[in-house]
């Protein structure tokens, strides 16, 4: 099982980036997927999640209205479109898989069973 993130980079305030996460080794079609981020010296924090159907999304307050999560189950991929980026969005971004199909509350890092290696997003002011 492997998750590989891509799409990170160095951008300026107000710019956009689209992160991708490709899964291999097994299909994640029936599982929720999420994005988390971790800035230096800080805990890993929830960013966004999407259910297996792709019709239920959840966002952290700090990114609501600027970020959008989506998935393509045929490709076994999940995406994070990030608009109006701010310096405080600078972090290592991880995608993760939650194999539970019964979860109704916000996804937490401890809920996730598989993780990617992360992709760095740096936003300059």
Coordinates of C-alpha atoms in Angstrom, one line a residue:
X1 CA 0.0 0.0 0.0
X2 CA 1.4 3.3 -1.0
X3 CA 0.3 6.9 -1.1
X4 CA 2.3 9.4 -3.1
X5 CA 1.7 13.2 -2.9
X6 CA 2.7 15.7 -5.5
X7 CA 2.1 19.2 -6.5
X8 CA 3.7 21.1 -3.7
X9 CA 6.1 24.0 -4.3
X10 CA 7.1 27.6 -3.4
X11 CA 4.5 30.2 -4.3
X12 CA 3.6 33.8 -3.3
X13 CA 0.7 35.0 -1.2
X14 CA -2.5 34.8 -3.2
X15 CA -1.3 32.1 -5.5
X16 CA -2.9 28.7 -6.1
X17 CA -1.6 25.1 -6.0
X18 CA -3.2 21.7 -6.7
X19 CA -2.0 18.8 -4.7
X20 CA -2.5 15.3 -5.9
X21 CA -2.3 12.0 -4.0
X22 CA -2.1 8.7 -5.9
X23 CA -2.8 5.4 -4.2
X24 CA -1.4 2.1 -5.3
X25 CA -1.3 -1.4 -3.9
X26 CA -5.0 -1.5 -3.2
X27 CA -8.1 0.5 -4.1
X28 CA -9.3 3.1 -1.7
X29 CA -12.6 3.5 -3.4
X30 CA -14.7 2.6 -0.4
X31 CA -12.7 4.7 2.1
X32 CA -12.7 8.3 3.2
X33 CA -9.6 10.2 2.4
X34 CA -8.1 13.3 4.0
X35 CA -5.4 15.9 3.9
X36 CA -3.4 17.0 6.9
X37 CA -0.5 19.4 7.3
X38 CA 2.3 19.9 9.7
X39 CA 4.3 23.1 10.1
X40 CA 7.7 23.1 11.8
X41 CA 7.3 23.0 15.6
X42 CA 3.5 22.3 15.4
X43 CA 1.3 19.3 15.6
X44 CA -0.2 17.7 12.5
X45 CA -3.5 19.3 11.8
X46 CA -6.6 18.4 9.8
X47 CA -7.1 20.2 6.6
X48 CA -9.9 18.5 4.6
X49 CA -11.6 15.2 4.1
X50 CA -13.9 13.6 1.6
X51 CA -16.1 10.5 1.9
X52 CA -15.9 7.5 -0.4
X53 CA -18.7 8.7 -2.6
X54 CA -17.2 12.1 -3.0
X55 CA -20.4 13.9 -2.0
X56 CA -19.5 14.9 1.6
X57 CA -16.6 17.2 2.4
X58 CA -15.3 18.7 5.5
X59 CA -12.8 21.5 5.9
X60 CA -10.9 23.1 8.7
X61 CA -12.1 26.6 9.5
X62 CA -8.7 28.0 8.5
X63 CA -9.1 26.8 4.9
X64 CA -12.9 26.9 4.4
X65 CA -13.8 28.8 1.2
X66 CA -10.2 28.7 -0.1
X67 CA -9.4 24.9 -0.4
X68 CA -11.4 22.3 -2.2
X69 CA -11.0 18.5 -1.9
X70 CA -12.0 16.1 -4.6
X71 CA -11.4 12.5 -5.7
X72 CA -11.3 10.3 -8.7
X73 CA -12.1 6.7 -7.7
X74 CA -11.3 5.4 -11.1
X75 CA -7.8 6.7 -10.8
X76 CA -7.5 6.0 -7.1
X77 CA -6.5 9.6 -6.5
X78 CA -7.5 12.5 -4.3
X79 CA -6.8 16.2 -4.8
X80 CA -6.6 19.4 -2.9
X81 CA -7.1 22.6 -4.8
X82 CA -5.6 25.5 -2.7
X83 CA -6.5 29.0 -3.7
X84 CA -5.7 32.4 -2.1
X85 CA -2.7 30.9 -0.3
X86 CA -1.3 32.6 2.8
X87 CA 2.0 32.3 4.5
X88 CA 0.3 30.5 7.4
X89 CA -0.5 27.7 4.9
X90 CA 3.2 26.8 4.7
X91 CA 3.6 23.2 5.9
X92 CA 4.2 19.7 4.8
X93 CA 1.0 18.3 3.4
X94 CA 0.0 14.7 3.8
X95 CA -2.8 12.6 2.4
X96 CA -4.2 9.8 4.4
X97 CA -6.8 7.0 4.2
X98 CA -9.4 6.2 6.8
X99 CA -10.7 2.6 6.4
X100 CA -13.7 3.2 8.8
X101 CA -17.0 3.5 7.0
X102 CA -18.9 4.4 10.1
X103 CA -17.2 7.6 11.2
X104 CA -19.5 10.6 11.5
X105 CA -17.2 13.1 13.3
X106 CA -14.3 15.1 11.9
X107 CA -11.4 13.0 10.8
X108 CA -8.4 12.9 13.1
X109 CA -4.8 11.9 12.4
X110 CA -5.1 8.9 14.7
X111 CA -8.1 7.6 12.7
X112 CA -6.0 7.2 9.5
X113 CA -4.5 3.9 8.5
X114 CA -2.2 4.8 5.6
X115 CA -0.2 7.9 5.0
X116 CA 1.9 9.4 2.2
X117 CA 5.3 10.9 2.6
X118 CA 4.2 14.5 2.3
X119 CA 4.7 17.3 -0.2
X120 CA 6.0 20.7 0.9
X121 CA 4.0 23.8 0.4
X122 CA 5.8 27.1 1.1
X123 CA 4.0 30.4 0.7
X124 CA 6.1 33.6 0.7
X125 CA 4.7 36.9 1.8

